[in-house]
XYZ file of C-alpha atoms in Angstrom:
534
model
C 92.281 126.991 110.064
C 92.129 130.518 108.831
C 95.317 132.577 108.288
C 95.673 135.878 110.172
C 96.238 139.002 108.211
C 99.698 139.342 109.448
C 100.632 135.729 108.621
C 99.162 136.065 105.233
C 101.284 139.128 104.573
C 104.365 137.269 105.743
C 103.629 134.371 103.370
C 102.508 136.290 100.363
C 104.859 139.223 100.528
C 102.070 141.542 99.720
C 100.398 144.374 101.575
C 97.593 144.088 104.048
C 95.372 146.151 101.702
C 95.857 143.589 98.931
C 94.840 140.797 101.373
C 91.769 142.693 102.555
C 90.737 143.207 98.947
C 90.547 139.449 98.471
C 88.294 139.024 101.538
C 89.518 138.025 104.988
C 86.993 135.190 105.207
C 88.631 133.364 102.248
C 90.021 129.881 103.103
C 93.731 129.679 102.489
C 95.760 126.407 102.565
C 99.536 126.804 102.910
C 101.670 124.013 101.694
C 105.280 124.154 102.921
C 107.009 122.798 99.757
C 110.584 121.465 99.868
C 111.985 123.451 97.010
C 111.472 125.713 94.088
C 110.003 124.783 90.700
C 112.313 124.879 87.671
C 109.495 126.503 85.733
C 105.787 126.123 84.996
C 105.788 124.417 81.585
C 105.677 120.803 82.797
C 106.818 119.191 79.557
C 110.222 120.754 79.976
C 111.093 118.943 83.240
C 111.090 115.702 85.186
C 111.288 116.766 88.892
C 108.428 116.160 91.146
C 108.952 119.466 92.871
C 108.083 121.249 89.605
C 105.181 119.054 88.876
C 103.687 119.755 92.220
C 103.814 123.496 91.541
C 102.671 123.281 87.949
C 100.839 120.302 86.404
C 99.031 119.352 89.600
C 97.251 122.747 90.447
C 97.338 124.468 86.956
C 96.712 121.933 84.218
C 94.704 118.940 83.010
C 95.459 116.048 80.796
C 93.340 114.131 78.249
C 93.117 111.286 80.863
C 93.895 111.471 84.575
C 94.790 109.068 87.372
C 92.039 108.445 89.943
C 93.300 109.928 93.141
C 95.356 107.533 95.256
C 95.601 104.987 92.457
C 97.095 104.432 88.987
C 93.694 103.855 87.460
C 93.169 105.901 84.279
C 89.987 107.943 84.168
C 88.628 110.528 81.683
C 90.028 114.046 81.958
C 89.794 116.562 79.155
C 88.835 113.671 77.109
C 85.299 112.312 77.963
C 85.952 108.992 76.268
C 88.314 107.354 73.750
C 88.556 104.576 71.279
C 91.521 102.426 70.423
C 91.714 100.649 67.057
C 91.951 96.899 67.022
C 95.661 97.118 65.764
C 96.523 99.499 68.683
C 97.753 102.134 66.173
C 95.025 104.740 66.572
C 93.795 106.387 69.698
C 90.742 108.664 69.215
C 89.812 111.085 71.992
C 86.461 112.694 72.333
C 87.002 115.970 74.056
C 84.993 117.426 76.858
C 82.986 120.610 75.921
C 82.600 123.758 77.943
C 86.005 123.563 79.574
C 87.398 127.068 80.484
C 90.924 128.335 80.592
C 92.130 130.547 83.438
C 91.509 134.262 83.270
C 94.442 136.018 84.893
C 96.052 139.478 85.220
C 98.074 138.655 82.125
C 95.569 136.715 79.874
C 91.893 136.657 79.142
C 90.752 133.706 76.938
C 88.255 134.326 74.114
C 87.295 130.679 73.709
C 86.907 127.304 75.518
C 89.361 124.455 75.407
C 89.292 122.578 72.085
C 91.276 120.268 69.841
C 93.788 123.049 68.864
C 95.093 123.089 72.454
C 95.757 119.323 72.311
C 97.465 119.490 69.063
C 99.679 122.425 70.126
C 100.628 120.834 73.393
C 101.851 117.747 71.762
C 103.162 118.919 68.330
C 105.533 121.463 69.948
C 107.305 118.338 71.453
C 107.055 116.200 68.490
C 108.151 118.421 65.619
C 111.654 119.839 65.682
C 110.634 122.554 63.228
C 107.696 123.726 65.398
C 107.856 127.420 66.396
C 107.639 126.383 70.028
C 110.042 123.496 69.998
C 112.896 125.587 71.138
C 111.123 128.568 72.614
C 113.203 128.789 75.738
C 117.022 128.447 75.986
C 118.006 124.884 76.201
C 114.544 123.471 75.913
C 114.532 119.737 76.180
C 111.483 117.555 76.168
C 112.937 115.024 78.513
C 109.908 112.705 79.062
C 108.606 113.011 75.475
C 112.048 112.184 73.968
C 113.048 109.745 76.864
C 109.963 107.716 76.245
C 110.604 107.467 72.461
C 107.448 109.533 71.566
C 109.066 111.000 68.450
C 109.459 107.595 67.039
C 106.209 106.311 68.459
C 103.823 109.027 67.271
C 103.321 109.201 63.484
C 100.921 112.068 63.549
C 98.333 113.903 65.663
C 95.149 114.719 63.712
C 92.519 117.233 64.546
C 89.446 115.430 63.319
C 87.197 118.327 64.458
C 87.072 120.826 67.264
C 86.302 118.194 69.836
C 87.990 115.058 68.593
C 91.763 114.391 68.247
C 93.415 111.228 66.913
C 96.916 109.991 67.773
C 98.225 107.860 65.134
C 101.115 105.565 66.191
C 103.977 103.795 64.368
C 103.693 100.754 66.601
C 101.452 99.544 69.445
C 102.373 101.030 72.803
C 101.057 99.004 75.792
C 101.348 101.806 78.403
C 100.085 104.626 76.006
C 96.992 105.797 78.053
C 98.885 105.747 81.328
C 101.634 107.810 79.648
C 99.077 110.374 78.586
C 98.042 110.853 82.206
C 101.533 111.977 83.113
C 102.660 115.437 83.852
C 104.462 116.062 80.541
C 101.165 115.509 78.790
C 99.510 118.519 80.426
C 97.381 120.561 78.036
C 98.259 124.238 77.462
C 96.342 126.932 75.853
C 97.218 127.436 72.128
C 95.490 130.805 72.151
C 97.769 132.004 74.924
C 100.798 130.692 73.051
C 99.779 132.604 70.034
C 99.326 135.873 71.900
C 102.856 135.382 73.598
C 104.424 134.735 70.108
C 102.738 137.810 68.598
C 104.002 139.792 71.570
C 107.508 138.592 71.277
C 107.283 137.136 74.862
C 107.339 133.376 74.232
C 109.507 132.620 77.305
C 106.556 133.735 79.548
C 104.757 130.476 78.811
C 107.145 128.938 81.285
C 106.811 131.851 83.794
C 103.209 132.952 83.748
C 101.154 129.791 83.185
C 97.585 129.432 82.008
C 95.657 126.117 82.191
C 92.323 124.453 82.768
C 93.188 123.055 86.224
C 91.482 123.600 89.641
C 93.791 126.465 90.555
C 94.893 129.533 88.613
C 98.322 131.136 88.801
C 98.647 134.488 90.719
C 102.376 134.942 91.168
C 105.752 133.563 92.134
C 108.561 134.988 94.307
C 111.616 132.891 93.412
C 112.645 130.598 96.227
C 109.931 132.151 98.500
C 106.358 131.606 97.660
C 103.870 130.647 94.909
C 100.311 131.961 95.041
C 97.245 130.401 93.389
C 93.536 131.068 93.519
C 90.744 128.427 93.228
C 89.390 128.591 89.711
C 85.710 129.461 90.090
C 84.920 128.196 86.494
C 86.753 124.943 86.894
C 84.991 122.235 84.898
C 85.190 119.847 87.874
C 83.750 122.389 90.195
C 85.210 125.185 92.452
C 87.528 123.830 95.227
C 86.617 123.989 98.918
C 89.574 126.304 99.610
C 89.830 129.757 98.042
C 93.540 130.247 98.019
C 96.541 127.927 97.771
C 100.015 129.033 98.886
C 103.318 127.100 98.391
C 105.708 128.511 100.985
C 109.047 127.270 99.817
C 110.890 125.826 102.747
C 113.852 123.655 101.910
C 114.802 122.728 105.526
C 112.703 119.859 106.975
C 113.200 121.010 110.451
C 111.958 124.467 109.521
C 108.968 122.885 107.625
C 107.999 121.025 110.783
C 108.325 124.222 112.927
C 106.016 126.058 110.577
C 103.518 123.101 110.619
C 103.439 122.963 114.427
C 103.079 126.747 114.644
C 100.101 126.743 112.237
C 102.022 128.587 109.607
C 101.458 125.833 107.128
C 98.882 123.080 106.885
C 100.712 120.370 104.902
C 104.424 119.587 104.615
C 106.291 116.836 102.590
C 109.378 114.802 103.395
C 109.739 115.022 107.180
C 113.179 114.146 108.564
C 113.109 110.431 109.631
C 114.192 111.423 113.135
C 111.060 113.464 113.526
C 108.623 110.789 112.543
C 107.814 109.554 116.045
C 107.410 113.092 117.371
C 104.968 113.970 114.652
C 102.948 110.817 115.188
C 102.617 111.650 118.942
C 101.289 115.238 118.272
C 97.467 115.192 118.498
C 97.257 118.398 116.530
C 98.783 116.678 113.525
C 97.911 113.737 111.213
C 100.593 111.562 109.700
C 99.714 109.639 106.576
C 102.040 107.044 105.220
C 102.460 104.466 102.385
C 104.988 102.408 100.662
C 106.690 104.435 98.182
C 106.752 103.579 94.433
C 110.324 104.771 94.274
C 114.071 104.004 94.107
C 117.012 105.969 95.208
C 120.307 105.377 93.307
C 123.918 106.406 92.632
C 124.321 106.850 88.842
C 127.827 106.450 87.453
C 128.698 108.136 84.185
C 129.301 105.037 82.065
C 130.824 107.227 79.298
C 133.730 108.473 81.404
C 136.742 106.211 82.374
C 137.180 104.194 84.519
C 133.268 104.058 85.076
C 132.875 102.821 81.448
C 134.153 99.431 82.897
C 131.281 97.494 84.445
C 133.744 95.726 86.715
C 134.741 98.980 88.186
C 131.087 99.969 88.709
C 130.489 96.547 90.352
C 133.441 96.917 92.674
C 132.073 100.222 93.942
C 128.676 98.653 94.475
C 130.338 96.020 96.698
C 131.946 98.785 98.610
C 128.621 100.490 99.602
C 127.320 99.458 103.044
C 123.584 99.867 102.348
C 122.650 98.913 105.917
C 124.680 101.821 107.316
C 122.890 104.090 104.847
C 119.481 102.751 105.910
C 120.405 103.282 109.617
C 121.960 106.718 109.222
C 119.660 108.298 106.506
C 116.305 106.438 106.484
C 116.249 105.493 110.270
C 113.749 102.684 109.723
C 111.730 104.127 106.879
C 113.478 102.328 103.944
C 114.603 99.017 102.584
C 117.701 98.149 100.535
C 117.199 98.310 96.753
C 118.608 95.641 94.467
C 116.550 96.398 91.349
C 115.801 99.654 89.475
C 112.023 99.232 90.111
C 110.414 98.976 93.619
C 109.156 95.633 94.999
C 105.610 96.927 95.064
C 105.640 97.176 91.151
C 104.550 94.203 88.931
C 107.379 92.435 87.044
C 109.861 93.040 89.961
C 112.371 90.382 89.735
C 112.887 88.994 93.288
C 115.257 86.221 92.107
C 117.994 88.686 91.464
C 120.824 88.676 94.149
C 122.047 92.042 95.287
C 125.692 93.029 95.287
C 126.736 92.108 98.834
C 128.627 94.525 101.027
C 132.171 93.129 100.698
C 135.051 95.706 100.842
C 137.743 93.032 100.313
C 136.048 91.822 97.111
C 135.679 95.525 95.988
C 139.377 96.114 96.490
C 140.229 92.895 94.508
C 137.953 93.901 91.698
C 139.353 97.311 91.373
C 142.929 95.927 91.362
C 142.028 93.309 88.767
C 140.558 96.167 86.563
C 143.869 97.967 86.867
C 142.435 100.867 88.900
C 144.366 102.338 91.810
C 144.401 105.696 93.604
C 140.987 106.438 92.123
C 139.534 109.861 93.001
C 135.924 110.651 92.140
C 133.097 112.975 92.858
C 129.806 112.134 94.299
C 127.012 114.579 93.725
C 124.547 115.157 96.671
C 121.107 116.654 96.050
C 120.340 119.877 98.002
C 116.769 118.918 98.711
C 114.926 116.059 100.413
C 113.107 113.624 98.229
C 110.923 110.616 99.091
C 113.654 108.268 97.836
C 116.499 110.127 99.679
C 115.674 112.256 102.830
C 119.249 113.370 103.267
C 121.587 113.153 100.253
C 124.476 114.859 101.938
C 124.504 112.360 104.879
C 124.202 109.475 102.300
C 127.210 110.802 100.316
C 129.200 111.079 103.555
C 128.500 107.454 104.407
C 129.502 106.510 100.814
C 132.670 108.615 101.116
C 133.715 106.649 104.123
C 132.799 103.285 102.524
C 134.857 104.133 99.335
C 137.831 105.258 101.391
C 138.015 101.884 102.983
C 138.729 100.431 99.425
C 141.225 103.171 98.489
C 138.974 105.520 96.604
C 138.996 109.157 97.430
C 135.656 110.953 97.225
C 134.840 114.689 96.881
C 131.144 115.493 97.594
C 129.713 118.357 95.509
C 126.286 119.917 95.243
C 124.396 122.691 93.433
C 121.073 124.522 93.655
C 118.271 121.936 92.780
C 117.483 123.258 89.241
C 121.169 123.602 88.433
C 121.888 120.197 89.930
C 119.261 118.525 87.620
C 120.498 120.443 84.564
C 124.213 119.859 85.094
C 123.769 116.225 85.952
C 122.506 115.445 82.474
C 125.772 116.263 80.711
C 127.251 113.313 78.911
C 130.658 114.319 80.080
C 129.659 114.837 83.584
C 132.371 114.440 86.206
C 131.171 112.186 88.985
C 128.453 109.914 90.137
C 125.086 111.383 90.922
C 122.766 110.659 93.763
C 119.228 110.754 92.426
C 116.079 108.747 92.397
C 112.680 108.310 91.017
C 109.080 108.009 91.930
C 106.901 106.275 89.428
C 104.624 108.407 87.138
C 102.155 105.871 85.976
C 102.599 102.471 87.677
C 104.199 100.897 84.583
C 107.708 99.415 84.734
C 108.400 101.149 81.377
C 108.382 104.463 83.296
C 111.396 103.514 85.252
C 113.255 101.274 82.850
C 112.829 103.148 79.659
C 112.840 106.698 81.043
C 115.844 106.238 83.365
C 117.887 103.725 81.596
C 116.829 103.646 77.830
C 119.081 104.859 75.067
C 116.671 107.803 74.280
C 117.219 109.142 77.830
C 121.079 109.619 77.373
C 121.877 113.233 77.890
C 118.618 113.704 79.821
C 116.779 111.464 82.239
C 119.253 108.677 81.802
C 121.799 110.083 84.308
C 124.069 106.998 83.878
C 124.461 107.896 80.139
C 124.045 104.063 79.633
C 122.893 102.595 76.389
C 122.892 98.784 76.306
C 121.666 97.048 73.150
C 120.456 93.913 75.039
C 118.571 95.832 77.620
C 117.083 98.258 75.016
C 115.767 95.444 72.871
C 113.967 93.902 75.835
C 112.312 97.027 77.055
C 111.328 98.052 73.447
C 109.687 94.679 72.854
C 107.881 94.914 76.163
C 106.165 97.984 75.055
C 104.781 96.467 71.995
C 103.026 93.532 73.561
C 99.747 93.638 75.354
C 99.918 90.404 77.333
C 101.036 91.255 80.845
C 102.705 87.913 81.610
C 104.790 88.268 78.430
C 105.703 91.861 79.387
C 106.604 90.713 82.889
C 108.962 88.137 81.511
C 110.689 90.712 79.348
C 111.078 93.266 82.221
C 112.469 90.466 84.516
C 115.018 89.690 81.903
C 115.884 93.492 81.573
C 116.491 93.645 85.332
C 119.058 90.797 84.971
C 120.940 92.759 82.300
C 120.877 95.873 84.495
C 122.300 94.031 87.390
C 125.077 92.535 85.470
C 126.059 95.906 83.897
C 125.636 97.988 87.105
C 125.121 101.461 85.611
C 123.763 102.332 89.042
C 124.362 101.474 92.701
C 120.828 100.815 93.701
C 120.412 102.213 97.295
C 116.882 102.231 98.744
C 113.146 102.288 98.473
C 111.452 104.340 101.095
C 108.161 104.667 103.034
C 106.651 107.968 102.290
C 105.276 110.012 105.118
C 102.893 113.042 104.861
C 102.369 115.224 107.985
C 99.522 117.700 108.038
C 97.258 119.627 110.415
C 94.500 117.513 111.807
C 92.147 120.178 110.478
C 92.952 119.295 106.863
C 90.426 116.945 105.283
C 90.102 115.331 101.869
C 93.869 114.873 101.282
C 94.750 111.711 99.326
C 98.270 110.357 99.142
C 99.374 109.739 95.582
C 101.250 106.532 95.012
C 103.073 108.207 92.271
C 104.522 110.783 94.796
C 102.675 113.867 93.701
C 100.889 116.398 95.959
C 97.369 117.349 94.898
C 95.079 119.907 96.610
C 91.901 119.604 94.635
C 89.235 118.223 96.947
C 91.171 119.349 100.021
C 89.478 121.361 102.699
C 90.259 122.937 106.062
C 87.842 122.391 108.966
C 86.716 125.559 110.814
């Protein structure tokens, strides 16, 4: 499907003359995204919305996940060797890889080891010039995954070989390096920005090696990309990629049906049947590698008492949430990892819906007339298609056990930022879609001690749980790792830092003219290899 000049002008916010200059015959794919990115430096963030707009189109990593799987393949590294003791990973880098040439930067050299060292050392070294280059910079994944303790040093062997030296073996190391935070940025571009006194632009005007180059961003409206003609993986079938930021699921669907966008994420559950019946649309679906949860702040009374948290979990009617919010596209969650993931402990019993037990447990804990806030996300996510409605169901559930709830929300970026605070007032509705297919990506990132004040929204640090997940990362035997993760899930359930809510089926509607799109089990949205039939 080709965009008309008028429609292009509407989406791009530019003049017809500008569009004409790019060639009216160019293929343009429009993706109606659900929200705005927090920025374009992927290492600073954890939100899938941000990754879709940054790491997926703009950057590459040393290793990549094969589309539609969690299999690790060569990326910017053509090959690698791991020492017998598991402490050294040596990457042999791909030659001839070009960085984007944009209106704001023209590279003078190809990708090399300097770019890899820069991209990781800025996260590793607190005294690095780029460690705090933007206000409040926090390397959430890097720190939350204990990378500062794990990585001893990063060695440039020569221009096309880099060695990561570890302090201990790390079973998921390669899978971790395929994640968004491990995207490789241009050291030359960073040097130019530093010399010009414009370091903050690294997060606003990105330069990468990926399949698309950045053209411009109108906040909360549109992001424009061009297919990168010199991409090492070959130029893409489409010429232009547009993210039309459309927070409302109903509006996204209207645009899809009207031909104003080609692909949309996160349809409202009530619209699924209608989309499936539309011959002009294709609906893809798969079991999501995700979990939606309510994170209590375990550092703030009375939620520092696990019996209070347990009582509230018994007050939540998950079936009512599944009916009202997911409408047949979800299942109740009892563990912090989804049942499709290895090491899932199915022997664990969920906290049954029992308002009378909840009232008794609160009374036994000396808690009465409790008032609390529940934070509701302003955007749809695969693990929660309607956070406001979910919060309202919980509000009614908690009222039945004598707990008064105020529902609060913020703009998505602010929501994510404010919810990290260790003194946060209220329980937060959030969730997670796996980044690499390893249980560590859920248990360590979301619940490990290093994530407190960041990705661990429960602010929960439990010594027993921490010891289990740390040991699991150092052993290579999958059966032994499975046993350790199963034990960690038992500790989690006993301590109840979250109310585990649901795992969802993920639906992906698109025009029937779109070809080559592959659903990502890790929840990302990729447009390399995607085409539009004439």
